[in-house]
Amino acid sequence: MLPPAHEQLIVALDVPTGKEALQLVSTLNTTVSFYKVGMQLYFAEGNSFIKELKNQGKKIFLDLKINDIPETVAKAVEVVSSLGVEYLTLFSGKAQIEAARSVITKNGSALKLLNVTVLTSESSDFLAVESRAKLSFDAGAHGLICSGFETQALREKFGKDVVLINPGIRPLGADVNDQVRIVTPKKAIQSGATHLVVGRPISQSANPRLAAEAIQREIADARALFV
Ligand code: C5P
C-alpha cells in the first residue's frame, strides 16, 4: 500500500542543530509532514528532538545505520521502538536484523526496519544489491534504502508490500552536489519507490517551501501516470 502522495516526500534534516532543523520544519510548515533525522542531528540533539518533531505531528525516519553484535542492536532497537518513529535504518547482517525484528514483534511496535544494502559511495553491481536485499527480507526487514536505478528490479522481485526508499533525488535542472547516481522524482515514482528522501534541493533552495511543493506535484503527477 502506497502512502498518500504528499507523504512520499521525506525531507532530510541535514543540519547540525535542533534550532536550525526546527527553522526548516517551520518554513516547510504544513507542506511537509515526513522528515529524516540522520546521525549528525541525532547525535547533537538526541531523543528530545525526536519528541519535539512528534509533538508537531510529524512522521520521522531515523537514519542511524545501526550495526553491532545482535544483542547490542536489539537493545538499541528496543529504545527506538518506543519513540514512535516510522522507520529506522540498520546496516546489518542476518543475525542483527532477526534480533531487531524480534524486539519489535515482542513490543508490538509499529516501527519498520530498513536495511542499507550497499552504500552508494561504494561501487556495486545489481547482483550484490539483490543478494543483500534477499538476506534483509528473509531476516525480517520491512524495506531497503536503494538507489533509483535499482528500485524497479527490486520492486519486481520482492513485491508491492516492501518499503523502498530512494535518496539521490534531483528534479530536472537541480544542482547535483556530491550525488552521483541521481534520478528525478518522476523516475523514482515510476520505478516503484515508496518514499523519496530529498535534502539540499529543498533545504538550500531560495524558497524551500516552493521547492518541496514542486517535488510533491511531480510525485502526484507521476502517480497519476504510472501507479
Ligand atoms: O541533499 P541530498 O538530497 O543529496 O540528501 C540525501 C540524503 O539521503 C542525505 O541525508 C544522505 O545522507 C542520505 N543518503 C544518501 N545515500 C544513501 C543513503 C542516504 O544520499 N545511500
Short mmCIF file of C-alpha atoms and ligand atoms in Angstrom, two decimals:
data_model
loop_
_atom_site.label_atom_id
_atom_site.label_comp_id
_atom_site.label_asym_id
_atom_site.label_seq_id
_atom_site.Cartn_x
_atom_site.Cartn_y
_atom_site.Cartn_z
CA MET A 1 0.00 0.00 0.00
CA LEU A 2 1.48 3.33 -1.07
CA PRO A 3 1.36 6.24 1.38
CA PRO A 4 -0.54 9.40 0.32
CA ALA A 5 1.41 11.35 -2.34
CA HIS A 6 2.45 14.20 -0.02
CA GLU A 7 3.91 11.67 2.46
CA GLN A 8 6.10 10.17 -0.24
CA LEU A 9 8.40 13.15 0.14
CA ILE A 10 10.73 12.84 3.15
CA VAL A 11 12.89 15.91 3.76
CA ALA A 12 16.37 15.24 5.17
CA LEU A 13 17.16 17.49 8.14
CA ASP A 14 20.90 17.52 7.46
CA VAL A 15 21.74 20.40 9.80
CA PRO A 16 23.92 20.48 12.93
CA THR A 17 21.45 21.80 15.50
CA GLY A 18 17.86 21.32 16.55
CA LYS A 19 17.34 25.07 16.21
CA GLU A 20 18.23 25.05 12.51
CA ALA A 21 16.20 21.90 11.94
CA LEU A 22 13.11 23.40 13.57
CA GLN A 23 13.54 26.54 11.46
CA LEU A 24 13.39 24.43 8.29
CA VAL A 25 10.40 22.48 9.63
CA SER A 26 8.66 25.75 10.39
CA THR A 27 9.43 27.13 6.91
CA LEU A 28 8.01 24.00 5.32
CA ASN A 29 5.03 24.26 7.66
CA THR A 30 2.07 22.11 6.66
CA THR A 31 3.58 21.25 3.24
CA VAL A 32 5.90 18.53 4.57
CA SER A 33 4.92 16.00 7.22
CA PHE A 34 7.76 13.46 6.99
CA TYR A 35 11.40 14.12 7.98
CA LYS A 36 14.64 12.18 8.02
CA VAL A 37 16.87 12.65 11.07
CA GLY A 38 20.40 11.40 10.46
CA MET A 39 23.42 10.82 12.65
CA GLN A 40 24.58 14.45 12.76
CA LEU A 41 21.35 15.86 14.15
CA TYR A 42 20.52 12.83 16.32
CA PHE A 43 23.94 12.80 17.98
CA ALA A 44 23.62 16.53 18.64
CA GLU A 45 20.07 16.60 19.96
CA GLY A 46 19.01 13.04 20.83
CA ASN A 47 15.52 11.91 21.63
CA SER A 48 14.32 15.29 22.87
CA PHE A 49 14.43 16.50 19.27
CA ILE A 50 12.52 13.41 18.12
CA LYS A 51 9.86 14.13 20.75
CA GLU A 52 9.62 17.76 19.61
CA LEU A 53 9.03 16.71 15.99
CA LYS A 54 6.47 14.15 17.15
CA ASN A 55 4.70 16.85 19.18
CA GLN A 56 4.38 18.80 15.95
CA GLY A 57 2.60 15.81 14.41
CA LYS A 58 5.47 14.95 12.04
CA LYS A 59 6.48 11.48 10.90
CA ILE A 60 10.11 10.50 11.35
CA PHE A 61 12.64 8.36 9.56
CA LEU A 62 15.61 7.83 11.90
CA ASP A 63 18.63 7.12 9.72
CA LEU A 64 21.25 5.71 12.10
CA LYS A 65 22.52 2.76 10.01
CA ILE A 66 22.92 0.62 13.12
CA ASN A 67 25.33 -2.31 13.24
CA ASP A 68 26.89 -4.22 16.15
CA ILE A 69 26.57 -7.66 17.72
CA PRO A 70 22.92 -8.82 17.64
CA GLU A 71 22.36 -8.31 21.39
CA THR A 72 23.54 -4.69 21.21
CA VAL A 73 21.50 -3.99 18.08
CA ALA A 74 18.42 -5.45 19.82
CA LYS A 75 18.91 -3.18 22.84
CA ALA A 76 19.31 -0.09 20.63
CA VAL A 77 16.19 -1.02 18.66
CA GLU A 78 14.31 -1.54 21.93
CA VAL A 79 14.93 2.13 22.79
CA VAL A 80 13.95 3.39 19.33
CA SER A 81 10.87 1.16 19.17
CA SER A 82 9.14 3.19 21.88
CA LEU A 83 9.84 6.61 20.30
CA GLY A 84 7.03 6.45 17.78
CA VAL A 85 9.24 6.89 14.70
CA GLU A 86 8.13 5.24 11.48
CA TYR A 87 11.42 3.96 10.08
CA LEU A 88 14.87 3.07 11.42
CA THR A 89 17.86 2.11 9.29
CA LEU A 90 20.18 -0.78 10.05
CA PHE A 91 23.34 -1.50 8.10
CA SER A 92 23.44 -5.07 9.30
CA GLY A 93 23.52 -8.76 8.51
CA LYS A 94 21.06 -11.57 9.08
CA ALA A 95 21.51 -12.15 12.83
CA GLN A 96 21.21 -8.44 13.70
CA ILE A 97 18.09 -7.93 11.58
CA GLU A 98 16.48 -11.02 13.12
CA ALA A 99 17.30 -9.74 16.63
CA ALA A 100 15.90 -6.30 15.81
CA ARG A 101 12.73 -7.73 14.31
CA SER A 102 12.07 -9.94 17.35
CA VAL A 103 12.24 -6.91 19.64
CA ILE A 104 9.67 -5.09 17.53
CA THR A 105 7.38 -8.09 17.40
CA LYS A 106 7.72 -8.63 21.17
CA ASN A 107 6.89 -4.96 21.90
CA GLY A 108 4.08 -4.77 19.38
CA SER A 109 5.81 -1.67 17.94
CA ALA A 110 4.83 -0.29 14.53
CA LEU A 111 8.48 0.66 13.83
CA LYS A 112 9.66 -0.52 10.41
CA LEU A 113 13.24 -1.64 9.84
CA LEU A 114 15.05 -0.63 6.67
CA ASN A 115 18.38 -2.18 5.80
CA VAL A 116 21.06 -0.48 3.74
CA THR A 117 22.21 -2.87 1.05
CA VAL A 118 25.35 -1.28 -0.38
CA LEU A 119 26.38 2.30 0.34
CA THR A 120 26.01 4.44 -2.74
CA SER A 121 29.52 5.77 -2.10
CA GLU A 122 30.82 2.26 -2.91
CA SER A 123 30.70 0.66 -6.31
CA SER A 124 28.49 -2.36 -6.65
CA ASP A 125 26.62 -4.45 -9.17
CA PHE A 126 22.97 -5.38 -9.03
CA LEU A 127 23.69 -8.98 -8.02
CA ALA A 128 25.36 -7.77 -4.80
CA VAL A 129 22.41 -5.49 -4.05
CA GLU A 130 19.92 -8.25 -4.83
CA SER A 131 21.63 -10.76 -2.58
CA ARG A 132 21.78 -8.26 0.33
CA ALA A 133 18.13 -7.43 -0.34
CA LYS A 134 17.12 -11.09 -0.15
CA LEU A 135 19.08 -11.60 3.06
CA SER A 136 17.44 -8.49 4.55
CA PHE A 137 13.87 -9.55 3.76
CA ASP A 138 14.47 -13.17 4.80
CA ALA A 139 15.74 -11.90 8.15
CA GLY A 140 12.66 -9.70 8.70
CA ALA A 141 13.48 -6.23 7.34
CA HIS A 142 10.45 -4.28 6.14
CA GLY A 143 12.35 -2.40 3.48
CA LEU A 144 15.54 -1.07 1.97
CA ILE A 145 17.33 2.13 1.16
CA CYS A 146 18.19 1.82 -2.50
CA SER A 147 19.16 3.89 -5.49
CA GLY A 148 16.59 4.88 -8.08
CA PHE A 149 18.44 2.70 -10.57
CA GLU A 150 17.77 -0.50 -8.63
CA THR A 151 14.26 0.22 -7.47
CA GLN A 152 12.28 -1.17 -10.37
CA ALA A 153 14.10 -4.52 -10.33
CA LEU A 154 13.80 -4.76 -6.53
CA ARG A 155 10.09 -3.92 -6.67
CA GLU A 156 9.51 -6.57 -9.32
CA LYS A 157 11.46 -9.18 -7.38
CA PHE A 158 10.23 -8.51 -3.84
CA GLY A 159 6.67 -7.35 -4.47
CA LYS A 160 4.42 -4.43 -3.73
CA ASP A 161 4.49 -4.54 0.07
CA VAL A 162 8.17 -3.89 0.77
CA VAL A 163 9.30 -0.36 1.57
CA LEU A 164 11.83 1.04 -0.93
CA ILE A 165 13.27 4.44 -0.13
CA ASN A 166 15.31 6.41 -2.69
CA PRO A 167 17.86 9.07 -1.77
CA GLY A 168 19.83 10.78 -4.56
CA ILE A 169 16.76 12.58 -5.94
CA ARG A 170 17.25 15.62 -8.15
CA PRO A 171 14.49 17.47 -10.01
CA LEU A 172 15.48 18.35 -13.59
CA GLY A 173 17.95 21.24 -13.57
CA ALA A 174 18.75 20.99 -9.84
CA ASP A 175 22.31 21.12 -8.56
CA VAL A 176 23.70 17.56 -8.40
CA ASN A 177 26.00 18.36 -5.40
CA ASP A 178 28.06 15.26 -4.46
CA GLN A 179 25.45 12.72 -5.55
CA VAL A 180 26.44 10.52 -8.48
CA ARG A 181 23.59 8.23 -9.43
CA ILE A 182 20.67 10.61 -9.32
CA VAL A 183 17.09 10.20 -10.54
CA THR A 184 14.22 12.67 -10.86
CA PRO A 185 11.18 12.44 -8.57
CA LYS A 186 9.16 11.27 -11.58
CA LYS A 187 11.60 8.44 -12.35
CA ALA A 188 11.71 7.32 -8.69
CA ILE A 189 7.91 7.07 -8.54
CA GLN A 190 7.77 5.37 -11.93
CA SER A 191 10.27 2.77 -10.67
CA GLY A 192 8.15 1.96 -7.63
CA ALA A 193 9.76 3.90 -4.78
CA THR A 194 7.65 4.15 -1.62
CA HIS A 195 9.35 7.39 -0.50
CA LEU A 196 11.90 9.87 -1.84
CA VAL A 197 14.46 11.39 0.55
CA VAL A 198 15.37 14.91 -0.53
CA GLY A 199 17.84 17.18 1.25
CA ARG A 200 19.70 20.01 -0.44
CA PRO A 201 17.33 20.61 -3.39
CA ILE A 202 14.87 21.76 -0.70
CA SER A 203 17.00 22.97 2.22
CA GLN A 204 19.35 25.04 0.03
CA SER A 205 16.67 26.38 -2.23
CA ALA A 206 15.89 30.11 -2.15
CA ASN A 207 12.34 29.10 -1.29
CA PRO A 208 12.29 25.66 0.40
CA ARG A 209 8.52 25.53 0.60
CA LEU A 210 8.03 26.16 -3.12
CA ALA A 211 10.77 23.61 -3.89
CA ALA A 212 9.00 20.99 -1.74
CA GLU A 213 5.64 21.77 -3.31
CA ALA A 214 7.11 21.40 -6.82
CA ILE A 215 8.51 17.96 -5.92
CA GLN A 216 5.17 16.92 -4.41
CA ARG A 217 3.41 17.99 -7.61
CA GLU A 218 5.87 15.94 -9.66
CA ILE A 219 5.19 12.94 -7.37
CA ALA A 220 1.42 13.33 -7.70
CA ASP A 221 1.65 13.72 -11.49
CA ALA A 222 3.88 10.65 -11.78
CA ARG A 223 1.48 8.64 -9.64
CA ALA A 224 -1.39 9.60 -11.89
CA LEU A 225 0.62 8.38 -14.89
CA PHE A 226 2.39 5.30 -13.59
CA VAL A 227 0.93 3.95 -10.38
O1 C5P B 1 20.98 16.60 -0.05
P1 C5P B 1 20.62 15.27 -0.64
O2 C5P B 1 19.25 15.25 -1.29
O3 C5P B 1 21.70 14.69 -1.52
O4 C5P B 1 20.49 14.33 0.67
C1 C5P B 1 20.26 12.97 0.57
C2 C5P B 1 20.07 12.39 1.94
O5 C5P B 1 19.99 10.99 1.80
C3 C5P B 1 21.26 12.66 2.88
O6 C5P B 1 20.71 12.76 4.19
C4 C5P B 1 22.10 11.42 2.77
O7 C5P B 1 22.78 11.14 3.97
C5 C5P B 1 21.03 10.37 2.53
N1 C5P B 1 21.51 9.16 1.85
C6 C5P B 1 22.10 9.17 0.59
N2 C5P B 1 22.52 7.99 0.04
C7 C5P B 1 22.35 6.83 0.69
C8 C5P B 1 21.74 6.82 1.93
C9 C5P B 1 21.33 8.01 2.49
O8 C5P B 1 22.24 10.21 -0.01
N3 C5P B 1 22.71 5.70 0.12
#
